[in-house]
mmCIF file of N, CA and C in Angstrom:
data_model
loop_
_atom_site.group_PDB
_atom_site.id
_atom_site.type_symbol
_atom_site.label_atom_id
_atom_site.label_comp_id
_atom_site.label_asym_id
_atom_site.label_seq_id
_atom_site.Cartn_x
_atom_site.Cartn_y
_atom_site.Cartn_z
ATOM 1 N N SER A 29 0.845 -1.180 0.000
ATOM 2 C CA SER A 29 0.000 0.000 0.000
ATOM 3 C C SER A 29 0.884 1.235 0.000
ATOM 4 N N ASP A 30 0.274 2.353 -0.321
ATOM 5 C CA ASP A 30 1.014 3.586 -0.461
ATOM 6 C C ASP A 30 0.107 4.758 -0.131
ATOM 7 N N VAL A 31 0.691 5.838 0.301
ATOM 8 C CA VAL A 31 -0.055 7.061 0.569
ATOM 9 C C VAL A 31 0.404 8.099 -0.436
ATOM 10 N N ARG A 32 -0.538 8.720 -1.108
ATOM 11 C CA ARG A 32 -0.207 9.724 -2.114
ATOM 12 C C ARG A 32 -1.079 10.943 -1.941
ATOM 13 N N SER A 33 -0.543 12.071 -2.291
ATOM 14 C CA SER A 33 -1.307 13.314 -2.324
ATOM 15 C C SER A 33 -1.099 13.941 -3.687
ATOM 16 N N ILE A 34 -2.182 14.093 -4.434
ATOM 17 C CA ILE A 34 -2.055 14.655 -5.773
ATOM 18 C C ILE A 34 -2.411 16.130 -5.813
ATOM 19 N N GLY A 35 -2.827 16.692 -4.680
ATOM 20 C CA GLY A 35 -3.048 18.121 -4.595
ATOM 21 C C GLY A 35 -4.448 18.606 -4.895
ATOM 22 N N SER A 36 -5.349 17.729 -5.274
ATOM 23 C CA SER A 36 -6.713 18.118 -5.588
ATOM 24 C C SER A 36 -7.682 17.155 -4.911
ATOM 25 N N ALA A 37 -8.501 17.684 -4.023
ATOM 26 C CA ALA A 37 -9.471 16.834 -3.326
ATOM 27 C C ALA A 37 -10.471 16.237 -4.313
ATOM 28 N N ALA A 38 -10.970 17.048 -5.229
ATOM 29 C CA ALA A 38 -11.964 16.561 -6.190
ATOM 30 C C ALA A 38 -11.386 15.445 -7.063
ATOM 31 N N LEU A 39 -10.153 15.622 -7.528
ATOM 32 C CA LEU A 39 -9.525 14.589 -8.357
ATOM 33 C C LEU A 39 -9.250 13.328 -7.540
ATOM 34 N N SER A 40 -8.816 13.484 -6.313
ATOM 35 C CA SER A 40 -8.592 12.323 -5.455
ATOM 36 C C SER A 40 -9.881 11.545 -5.242
ATOM 37 N N LEU A 41 -10.979 12.234 -5.063
ATOM 38 C CA LEU A 41 -12.277 11.568 -4.915
ATOM 39 C C LEU A 41 -12.680 10.864 -6.204
ATOM 40 N N CYS A 42 -12.366 11.451 -7.340
ATOM 41 C CA CYS A 42 -12.639 10.780 -8.615
ATOM 42 C C CYS A 42 -11.820 9.500 -8.745
ATOM 43 N N TYR A 43 -10.599 9.503 -8.225
ATOM 44 C CA TYR A 43 -9.775 8.301 -8.233
ATOM 45 C C TYR A 43 -10.428 7.198 -7.398
ATOM 46 N N VAL A 44 -11.039 7.542 -6.288
ATOM 47 C CA VAL A 44 -11.770 6.558 -5.483
ATOM 48 C C VAL A 44 -12.968 6.051 -6.283
ATOM 49 N N ALA A 45 -13.681 6.954 -6.919
ATOM 50 C CA ALA A 45 -14.888 6.581 -7.675
ATOM 51 C C ALA A 45 -14.579 5.594 -8.797
ATOM 52 N N CYS A 46 -13.443 5.764 -9.472
ATOM 53 C CA CYS A 46 -13.135 4.888 -10.605
ATOM 54 C C CYS A 46 -12.273 3.690 -10.215
ATOM 55 N N GLY A 47 -11.848 3.612 -8.951
ATOM 56 C CA GLY A 47 -11.079 2.467 -8.494
ATOM 57 C C GLY A 47 -9.572 2.631 -8.547
ATOM 58 N N ARG A 48 -9.076 3.779 -8.947
ATOM 59 C CA ARG A 48 -7.625 4.000 -8.956
ATOM 60 C C ARG A 48 -7.051 4.110 -7.546
ATOM 61 N N ALA A 49 -7.887 4.564 -6.608
ATOM 62 C CA ALA A 49 -7.486 4.648 -5.199
ATOM 63 C C ALA A 49 -8.513 3.902 -4.366
ATOM 64 N N SER A 50 -8.056 3.251 -3.315
ATOM 65 C CA SER A 50 -8.959 2.483 -2.457
ATOM 66 C C SER A 50 -9.751 3.366 -1.518
ATOM 67 N N MET A 51 -9.100 4.425 -1.034
ATOM 68 C CA MET A 51 -9.770 5.308 -0.090
ATOM 69 C C MET A 51 -9.110 6.674 -0.116
ATOM 70 N N TYR A 52 -9.817 7.640 0.479
ATOM 71 C CA TYR A 52 -9.315 9.010 0.552
ATOM 72 C C TYR A 52 -9.720 9.594 1.884
ATOM 73 N N TYR A 53 -8.763 10.210 2.574
ATOM 74 C CA TYR A 53 -9.035 10.889 3.834
ATOM 75 C C TYR A 53 -8.255 12.188 3.839
ATOM 76 N N GLU A 54 -8.927 13.266 4.162
ATOM 77 C CA GLU A 54 -8.282 14.577 4.197
ATOM 78 C C GLU A 54 -8.948 15.429 5.264
ATOM 79 N N THR A 55 -8.165 16.299 5.856
ATOM 80 C CA THR A 55 -8.691 17.212 6.864
ATOM 81 C C THR A 55 -8.610 18.644 6.359
ATOM 82 N N ALA A 56 -9.416 19.499 6.970
ATOM 83 C CA ALA A 56 -9.385 20.949 6.745
ATOM 84 C C ALA A 56 -9.628 21.348 5.290
ATOM 85 N N LEU A 57 -10.708 20.832 4.716
ATOM 86 C CA LEU A 57 -11.107 21.219 3.369
ATOM 87 C C LEU A 57 -12.309 22.153 3.430
ATOM 88 N N HIS A 58 -12.462 22.963 2.413
ATOM 89 C CA HIS A 58 -13.688 23.733 2.233
ATOM 90 C C HIS A 58 -14.631 22.910 1.358
ATOM 91 N N ILE A 59 -15.916 23.183 1.448
ATOM 92 C CA ILE A 59 -16.886 22.419 0.660
ATOM 93 C C ILE A 59 -16.622 22.571 -0.838
ATOM 94 N N TYR A 60 -16.162 23.727 -1.272
ATOM 95 C CA TYR A 60 -15.903 23.915 -2.700
ATOM 96 C C TYR A 60 -14.703 23.100 -3.178
ATOM 97 N N ASP A 61 -13.871 22.623 -2.265
ATOM 98 C CA ASP A 61 -12.746 21.765 -2.639
ATOM 99 C C ASP A 61 -13.193 20.357 -3.014
ATOM 100 N N CYS A 62 -14.324 19.923 -2.483
ATOM 101 C CA CYS A 62 -14.672 18.509 -2.628
ATOM 102 C C CYS A 62 -16.114 18.226 -3.042
ATOM 103 N N ALA A 63 -16.965 19.224 -3.201
ATOM 104 C CA ALA A 63 -18.389 18.994 -3.472
ATOM 105 C C ALA A 63 -18.621 18.137 -4.724
ATOM 106 N N ALA A 64 -17.974 18.478 -5.825
ATOM 107 C CA ALA A 64 -18.167 17.712 -7.059
ATOM 108 C C ALA A 64 -17.677 16.272 -6.898
ATOM 109 N N GLY A 65 -16.538 16.102 -6.235
ATOM 110 C CA GLY A 65 -16.000 14.761 -6.008
ATOM 111 C C GLY A 65 -16.895 13.902 -5.142
ATOM 112 N N ILE A 66 -17.547 14.509 -4.153
ATOM 113 C CA ILE A 66 -18.482 13.782 -3.290
ATOM 114 C C ILE A 66 -19.623 13.212 -4.117
ATOM 115 N N VAL A 67 -20.179 14.027 -4.995
ATOM 116 C CA VAL A 67 -21.280 13.576 -5.858
ATOM 117 C C VAL A 67 -20.818 12.425 -6.747
ATOM 118 N N ILE A 68 -19.631 12.543 -7.312
ATOM 119 C CA ILE A 68 -19.122 11.510 -8.218
ATOM 120 C C ILE A 68 -18.904 10.188 -7.486
ATOM 121 N N VAL A 69 -18.321 10.227 -6.290
ATOM 122 C CA VAL A 69 -18.123 8.995 -5.508
ATOM 123 C C VAL A 69 -19.460 8.345 -5.191
ATOM 124 N N ARG A 70 -20.412 9.122 -4.733
ATOM 125 C CA ARG A 70 -21.720 8.557 -4.382
ATOM 126 C C ARG A 70 -22.442 7.996 -5.594
ATOM 127 N N GLU A 71 -22.362 8.676 -6.723
ATOM 128 C CA GLU A 71 -22.995 8.166 -7.949
ATOM 129 C C GLU A 71 -22.324 6.885 -8.443
ATOM 130 N N ALA A 72 -21.046 6.726 -8.146
ATOM 131 C CA ALA A 72 -20.321 5.517 -8.546
ATOM 132 C C ALA A 72 -20.553 4.357 -7.584
ATOM 133 N N GLY A 73 -21.294 4.603 -6.492
ATOM 134 C CA GLY A 73 -21.605 3.543 -5.546
ATOM 135 C C GLY A 73 -20.714 3.518 -4.321
ATOM 136 N N GLY A 74 -19.855 4.504 -4.172
ATOM 137 C CA GLY A 74 -18.982 4.580 -3.010
ATOM 138 C C GLY A 74 -19.643 5.312 -1.856
ATOM 139 N N MET A 75 -18.915 5.422 -0.763
ATOM 140 C CA MET A 75 -19.436 6.104 0.419
ATOM 141 C C MET A 75 -18.515 7.264 0.790
ATOM 142 N N VAL A 76 -19.144 8.340 1.240
ATOM 143 C CA VAL A 76 -18.416 9.513 1.703
ATOM 144 C C VAL A 76 -18.980 9.912 3.056
ATOM 145 N N THR A 77 -18.100 10.157 4.010
ATOM 146 C CA THR A 77 -18.500 10.644 5.328
ATOM 147 C C THR A 77 -17.770 11.950 5.588
ATOM 148 N N LEU A 78 -18.526 12.960 5.993
ATOM 149 C CA LEU A 78 -17.939 14.233 6.385
ATOM 150 C C LEU A 78 -17.769 14.217 7.891
ATOM 151 N N LEU A 79 -16.556 14.431 8.341
ATOM 152 C CA LEU A 79 -16.217 14.364 9.759
ATOM 153 C C LEU A 79 -15.730 15.728 10.212
ATOM 154 N N SER A 80 -16.627 16.547 10.738
ATOM 155 C CA SER A 80 -16.194 17.865 11.156
ATOM 156 C C SER A 80 -17.172 18.480 12.131
ATOM 157 N N ASP A 81 -16.648 19.188 13.110
ATOM 158 C CA ASP A 81 -17.471 19.951 14.035
ATOM 159 C C ASP A 81 -17.534 21.415 13.627
ATOM 160 N N ASP A 82 -16.670 21.808 12.737
ATOM 161 C CA ASP A 82 -16.544 23.195 12.311
ATOM 162 C C ASP A 82 -17.257 23.379 10.969
ATOM 163 N N GLU A 83 -18.096 24.383 10.853
ATOM 164 C CA GLU A 83 -18.824 24.603 9.606
ATOM 165 C C GLU A 83 -17.930 25.111 8.481
ATOM 166 N N ALA A 84 -16.816 25.734 8.814
ATOM 167 C CA ALA A 84 -15.938 26.299 7.796
ATOM 168 C C ALA A 84 -14.989 25.260 7.197
ATOM 169 N N TRP A 85 -14.603 24.261 7.985
ATOM 170 C CA TRP A 85 -13.627 23.270 7.534
ATOM 171 C C TRP A 85 -14.213 21.875 7.624
ATOM 172 N N LEU A 86 -13.939 21.064 6.624
ATOM 173 C CA LEU A 86 -14.450 19.689 6.582
ATOM 174 C C LEU A 86 -13.306 18.688 6.635
ATOM 175 N N ASP A 87 -13.537 17.590 7.323
ATOM 176 C CA ASP A 87 -12.686 16.409 7.229
ATOM 177 C C ASP A 87 -13.516 15.402 6.447
ATOM 178 N N ILE A 88 -12.925 14.741 5.489
ATOM 179 C CA ILE A 88 -13.679 13.856 4.603
ATOM 180 C C ILE A 88 -13.014 12.489 4.513
ATOM 181 N N ALA A 89 -13.855 11.460 4.496
ATOM 182 C CA ALA A 89 -13.395 10.081 4.311
ATOM 183 C C ALA A 89 -14.240 9.464 3.199
ATOM 184 N N ALA A 90 -13.587 8.870 2.223
ATOM 185 C CA ALA A 90 -14.299 8.261 1.095
ATOM 186 C C ALA A 90 -13.655 6.928 0.748
ATOM 187 N N SER A 91 -14.497 5.962 0.404
ATOM 188 C CA SER A 91 -14.002 4.635 0.019
ATOM 189 C C SER A 91 -15.153 3.836 -0.577
ATOM 190 N N SER A 92 -14.877 2.580 -0.882
ATOM 191 C CA SER A 92 -15.943 1.676 -1.315
ATOM 192 C C SER A 92 -16.838 1.356 -0.121
ATOM 193 N N VAL A 93 -18.012 0.862 -0.409
ATOM 194 C CA VAL A 93 -18.941 0.485 0.661
ATOM 195 C C VAL A 93 -18.317 -0.589 1.552
ATOM 196 N N ALA A 94 -17.639 -1.555 0.954
ATOM 197 C CA ALA A 94 -17.051 -2.667 1.705
ATOM 198 C C ALA A 94 -15.962 -2.214 2.674
ATOM 199 N N ALA A 95 -15.209 -1.188 2.318
ATOM 200 C CA ALA A 95 -14.075 -0.760 3.144
ATOM 201 C C ALA A 95 -14.396 0.399 4.079
ATOM 202 N N HIS A 96 -15.548 0.999 3.927
ATOM 203 C CA HIS A 96 -15.819 2.262 4.622
ATOM 204 C C HIS A 96 -15.876 2.124 6.144
ATOM 205 N N ARG A 97 -16.551 1.129 6.643
ATOM 206 C CA ARG A 97 -16.662 0.961 8.101
ATOM 207 C C ARG A 97 -15.285 0.786 8.737
ATOM 208 N N LYS A 98 -14.450 -0.045 8.144
ATOM 209 C CA LYS A 98 -13.105 -0.275 8.667
ATOM 210 C C LYS A 98 -12.263 1.002 8.589
ATOM 211 N N MET A 99 -12.428 1.748 7.527
ATOM 212 C CA MET A 99 -11.702 3.003 7.395
ATOM 213 C C MET A 99 -12.074 3.977 8.515
ATOM 214 N N LEU A 100 -13.369 4.113 8.791
ATOM 215 C CA LEU A 100 -13.809 5.014 9.844
ATOM 216 C C LEU A 100 -13.336 4.544 11.227
ATOM 217 N N GLU A 101 -13.315 3.237 11.446
ATOM 218 C CA GLU A 101 -12.791 2.704 12.704
ATOM 219 C C GLU A 101 -11.312 3.045 12.867
ATOM 220 N N THR A 102 -10.570 2.950 11.803
ATOM 221 C CA THR A 102 -9.142 3.252 11.834
ATOM 222 C C THR A 102 -8.913 4.745 12.108
ATOM 223 N N ILE A 103 -9.702 5.596 11.482
ATOM 224 C CA ILE A 103 -9.567 7.033 11.692
ATOM 225 C C ILE A 103 -9.890 7.399 13.136
ATOM 226 N N ASP A 104 -10.930 6.783 13.691
ATOM 227 C CA ASP A 104 -11.336 7.086 15.064
ATOM 228 C C ASP A 104 -10.346 6.557 16.097
ATOM 229 N N GLY A 105 -9.505 5.654 15.672
ATOM 230 C CA GLY A 105 -8.469 5.143 16.580
ATOM 231 C C GLY A 105 -8.935 3.948 17.285
#
């Protein structure tokens, strides 16, 4: 496995949607950074969870349905 950052939240989410990436997790995003990617992942059958207490900044986790629960458990520690 490997961790990569390509610099674009929307593109990273598209990689999850098409299967190029298994999952995506990022902190401190604005909604305009990831809104289109969220729609694309969900339309492709994936899952997206927004993890944030702050309305200005979002933490986002995206993956396949099969991997999503385990991913969230790992993030929560």
